[in-house]
JSON list of C-alpha atoms in Angstrom, two decimals:
[
{"chain": "A", "resi": 1, "resn": "UNK", "atom": "CA", "xyz": [16.08, 11.48, 14.05]},
{"chain": "A", "resi": 2, "resn": "UNK", "atom": "CA", "xyz": [19.24, 10.75, 12.02]},
{"chain": "A", "resi": 3, "resn": "UNK", "atom": "CA", "xyz": [19.56, 14.31, 10.73]},
{"chain": "A", "resi": 4, "resn": "UNK", "atom": "CA", "xyz": [22.83, 16.22, 11.03]},
{"chain": "A", "resi": 5, "resn": "UNK", "atom": "CA", "xyz": [22.36, 18.36, 14.15]},
{"chain": "A", "resi": 6, "resn": "UNK", "atom": "CA", "xyz": [24.08, 21.32, 12.44]},
{"chain": "A", "resi": 7, "resn": "UNK", "atom": "CA", "xyz": [21.08, 21.61, 10.10]},
{"chain": "A", "resi": 8, "resn": "UNK", "atom": "CA", "xyz": [18.56, 22.07, 12.88]},
{"chain": "A", "resi": 9, "resn": "UNK", "atom": "CA", "xyz": [17.71, 25.66, 13.72]},
{"chain": "A", "resi": 10, "resn": "UNK", "atom": "CA", "xyz": [14.59, 27.88, 13.98]},
{"chain": "A", "resi": 11, "resn": "UNK", "atom": "CA", "xyz": [15.02, 29.35, 10.48]},
{"chain": "A", "resi": 12, "resn": "UNK", "atom": "CA", "xyz": [15.11, 25.92, 8.88]},
{"chain": "A", "resi": 13, "resn": "UNK", "atom": "CA", "xyz": [12.15, 24.83, 11.03]},
{"chain": "A", "resi": 14, "resn": "UNK", "atom": "CA", "xyz": [10.20, 27.83, 9.70]},
{"chain": "A", "resi": 15, "resn": "UNK", "atom": "CA", "xyz": [11.10, 26.95, 6.11]},
{"chain": "A", "resi": 16, "resn": "UNK", "atom": "CA", "xyz": [9.98, 23.35, 6.56]},
{"chain": "A", "resi": 17, "resn": "UNK", "atom": "CA", "xyz": [6.70, 24.47, 8.16]},
{"chain": "A", "resi": 18, "resn": "UNK", "atom": "CA", "xyz": [6.11, 26.65, 5.10]},
{"chain": "A", "resi": 19, "resn": "UNK", "atom": "CA", "xyz": [6.83, 23.72, 2.76]},
{"chain": "A", "resi": 20, "resn": "UNK", "atom": "CA", "xyz": [4.47, 21.48, 4.74]},
{"chain": "A", "resi": 21, "resn": "UNK", "atom": "CA", "xyz": [1.74, 24.13, 4.28]},
{"chain": "A", "resi": 22, "resn": "UNK", "atom": "CA", "xyz": [1.89, 23.83, 0.47]},
{"chain": "A", "resi": 23, "resn": "UNK", "atom": "CA", "xyz": [-1.18, 22.04, -0.85]},
{"chain": "A", "resi": 24, "resn": "UNK", "atom": "CA", "xyz": [-0.98, 21.94, -4.65]},
{"chain": "A", "resi": 25, "resn": "UNK", "atom": "CA", "xyz": [1.63, 21.76, -7.39]},
{"chain": "A", "resi": 26, "resn": "UNK", "atom": "CA", "xyz": [0.72, 25.34, -8.23]},
{"chain": "A", "resi": 27, "resn": "UNK", "atom": "CA", "xyz": [1.45, 26.37, -4.61]},
{"chain": "A", "resi": 28, "resn": "UNK", "atom": "CA", "xyz": [4.82, 24.63, -4.92]},
{"chain": "A", "resi": 29, "resn": "UNK", "atom": "CA", "xyz": [5.70, 26.28, -8.22]},
{"chain": "A", "resi": 30, "resn": "UNK", "atom": "CA", "xyz": [4.82, 29.73, -6.87]},
{"chain": "A", "resi": 31, "resn": "UNK", "atom": "CA", "xyz": [6.66, 29.28, -3.57]},
{"chain": "A", "resi": 32, "resn": "UNK", "atom": "CA", "xyz": [9.79, 27.70, -5.02]},
{"chain": "A", "resi": 33, "resn": "UNK", "atom": "CA", "xyz": [9.92, 30.24, -7.87]},
{"chain": "A", "resi": 34, "resn": "UNK", "atom": "CA", "xyz": [10.14, 32.95, -5.22]},
{"chain": "A", "resi": 35, "resn": "UNK", "atom": "CA", "xyz": [12.48, 30.97, -2.95]},
{"chain": "A", "resi": 36, "resn": "UNK", "atom": "CA", "xyz": [14.98, 29.50, -5.41]},
{"chain": "A", "resi": 37, "resn": "UNK", "atom": "CA", "xyz": [16.77, 30.43, -8.57]},
{"chain": "A", "resi": 38, "resn": "UNK", "atom": "CA", "xyz": [15.80, 28.45, -11.65]},
{"chain": "A", "resi": 39, "resn": "UNK", "atom": "CA", "xyz": [19.14, 26.64, -11.51]},
{"chain": "A", "resi": 40, "resn": "UNK", "atom": "CA", "xyz": [18.70, 25.73, -7.82]},
{"chain": "A", "resi": 41, "resn": "UNK", "atom": "CA", "xyz": [15.28, 24.25, -8.50]},
{"chain": "A", "resi": 42, "resn": "UNK", "atom": "CA", "xyz": [16.53, 22.38, -11.57]},
{"chain": "A", "resi": 43, "resn": "UNK", "atom": "CA", "xyz": [19.47, 21.00, -9.57]},
{"chain": "A", "resi": 44, "resn": "UNK", "atom": "CA", "xyz": [17.20, 19.77, -6.76]},
{"chain": "A", "resi": 45, "resn": "UNK", "atom": "CA", "xyz": [14.79, 18.24, -9.28]},
{"chain": "A", "resi": 46, "resn": "UNK", "atom": "CA", "xyz": [17.65, 16.54, -11.09]},
{"chain": "A", "resi": 47, "resn": "UNK", "atom": "CA", "xyz": [19.12, 15.10, -7.87]},
{"chain": "A", "resi": 48, "resn": "UNK", "atom": "CA", "xyz": [15.74, 13.72, -6.84]},
{"chain": "A", "resi": 49, "resn": "UNK", "atom": "CA", "xyz": [15.26, 12.06, -10.24]},
{"chain": "A", "resi": 50, "resn": "UNK", "atom": "CA", "xyz": [18.77, 10.59, -9.97]},
{"chain": "A", "resi": 51, "resn": "UNK", "atom": "CA", "xyz": [17.81, 9.16, -6.56]},
{"chain": "A", "resi": 52, "resn": "UNK", "atom": "CA", "xyz": [14.62, 7.66, -7.97]},
{"chain": "A", "resi": 53, "resn": "UNK", "atom": "CA", "xyz": [16.53, 6.08, -10.85]},
{"chain": "A", "resi": 54, "resn": "UNK", "atom": "CA", "xyz": [19.28, 4.71, -8.57]},
{"chain": "A", "resi": 55, "resn": "UNK", "atom": "CA", "xyz": [16.65, 3.21, -6.27]},
{"chain": "A", "resi": 56, "resn": "UNK", "atom": "CA", "xyz": [15.05, 1.61, -9.34]},
{"chain": "A", "resi": 57, "resn": "UNK", "atom": "CA", "xyz": [18.39, -0.01, -10.20]},
{"chain": "A", "resi": 58, "resn": "UNK", "atom": "CA", "xyz": [19.32, 2.12, -13.20]},
{"chain": "A", "resi": 59, "resn": "UNK", "atom": "CA", "xyz": [22.98, 2.29, -14.23]},
{"chain": "A", "resi": 60, "resn": "UNK", "atom": "CA", "xyz": [25.05, 5.48, -14.16]},
{"chain": "A", "resi": 61, "resn": "UNK", "atom": "CA", "xyz": [25.28, 5.82, -17.95]},
{"chain": "A", "resi": 62, "resn": "UNK", "atom": "CA", "xyz": [21.50, 5.61, -18.36]},
{"chain": "A", "resi": 63, "resn": "UNK", "atom": "CA", "xyz": [20.93, 8.10, -15.53]},
{"chain": "A", "resi": 64, "resn": "UNK", "atom": "CA", "xyz": [23.46, 10.48, -17.04]},
{"chain": "A", "resi": 65, "resn": "UNK", "atom": "CA", "xyz": [21.78, 10.18, -20.44]},
{"chain": "A", "resi": 66, "resn": "UNK", "atom": "CA", "xyz": [18.24, 10.70, -19.18]},
{"chain": "A", "resi": 67, "resn": "UNK", "atom": "CA", "xyz": [18.86, 13.44, -16.59]},
{"chain": "A", "resi": 68, "resn": "UNK", "atom": "CA", "xyz": [21.97, 15.21, -17.82]},
{"chain": "A", "resi": 69, "resn": "UNK", "atom": "CA", "xyz": [23.48, 14.77, -14.35]},
{"chain": "A", "resi": 70, "resn": "UNK", "atom": "CA", "xyz": [27.25, 14.48, -14.10]},
{"chain": "A", "resi": 71, "resn": "UNK", "atom": "CA", "xyz": [28.80, 11.32, -12.74]},
{"chain": "A", "resi": 72, "resn": "UNK", "atom": "CA", "xyz": [29.91, 13.41, -9.72]},
{"chain": "A", "resi": 73, "resn": "UNK", "atom": "CA", "xyz": [26.27, 14.33, -9.01]},
{"chain": "A", "resi": 74, "resn": "UNK", "atom": "CA", "xyz": [25.14, 10.73, -9.46]},
{"chain": "A", "resi": 75, "resn": "UNK", "atom": "CA", "xyz": [27.90, 9.55, -7.10]},
{"chain": "A", "resi": 76, "resn": "UNK", "atom": "CA", "xyz": [26.94, 12.15, -4.50]},
{"chain": "A", "resi": 77, "resn": "UNK", "atom": "CA", "xyz": [23.30, 11.08, -4.60]},
{"chain": "A", "resi": 78, "resn": "UNK", "atom": "CA", "xyz": [24.35, 7.42, -4.39]},
{"chain": "A", "resi": 79, "resn": "UNK", "atom": "CA", "xyz": [26.43, 8.27, -1.31]},
{"chain": "A", "resi": 80, "resn": "UNK", "atom": "CA", "xyz": [23.38, 9.90, 0.27]},
{"chain": "A", "resi": 81, "resn": "UNK", "atom": "CA", "xyz": [21.27, 6.83, -0.50]},
{"chain": "A", "resi": 82, "resn": "UNK", "atom": "CA", "xyz": [23.90, 4.61, 1.10]},
{"chain": "A", "resi": 83, "resn": "UNK", "atom": "CA", "xyz": [25.10, 6.68, 4.05]},
{"chain": "A", "resi": 84, "resn": "UNK", "atom": "CA", "xyz": [22.63, 9.56, 4.36]},
{"chain": "A", "resi": 85, "resn": "UNK", "atom": "CA", "xyz": [19.67, 10.26, 6.62]},
{"chain": "A", "resi": 86, "resn": "UNK", "atom": "CA", "xyz": [17.36, 8.09, 4.45]},
{"chain": "A", "resi": 87, "resn": "UNK", "atom": "CA", "xyz": [15.35, 11.13, 3.33]},
{"chain": "A", "resi": 88, "resn": "UNK", "atom": "CA", "xyz": [15.43, 10.15, -0.33]},
{"chain": "A", "resi": 89, "resn": "UNK", "atom": "CA", "xyz": [14.49, 6.54, 0.45]},
{"chain": "A", "resi": 90, "resn": "UNK", "atom": "CA", "xyz": [11.60, 7.50, 2.72]},
{"chain": "A", "resi": 91, "resn": "UNK", "atom": "CA", "xyz": [10.01, 9.85, 0.20]},
{"chain": "A", "resi": 92, "resn": "UNK", "atom": "CA", "xyz": [10.60, 7.56, -2.79]},
{"chain": "A", "resi": 93, "resn": "UNK", "atom": "CA", "xyz": [8.93, 4.70, -0.89]},
{"chain": "A", "resi": 94, "resn": "UNK", "atom": "CA", "xyz": [5.95, 6.92, -0.01]},
{"chain": "A", "resi": 95, "resn": "UNK", "atom": "CA", "xyz": [5.57, 8.02, -3.62]},
{"chain": "A", "resi": 96, "resn": "UNK", "atom": "CA", "xyz": [5.84, 4.43, -4.85]},
{"chain": "A", "resi": 97, "resn": "UNK", "atom": "CA", "xyz": [3.16, 3.37, -2.36]},
{"chain": "A", "resi": 98, "resn": "UNK", "atom": "CA", "xyz": [0.93, 6.14, -3.69]},
{"chain": "A", "resi": 99, "resn": "UNK", "atom": "CA", "xyz": [1.30, 4.77, -7.23]},
{"chain": "A", "resi": 100, "resn": "UNK", "atom": "CA", "xyz": [-0.13, 1.38, -6.23]}
]
């Protein structure tokens, strides 16, 4: 596992078990509405879309235009794609496989 060891703890394990128990989009909306603020959920959604667009080869200006993300956010996501734990890449690949 290439995850930062400082992230691993029983509380986070419990949260991830709860997320893995979600079965439908409706389950997700209900759970994340209770768990996150609207802005937190929008920020996470935006970062994931930025990652998808970067992986698809989109340029910063197009990503900024389509998502409203700042260049700082786009750069941060790009850094995660390049040097991170490969979480974005793994999930994007799984979703792309599901589309085929």
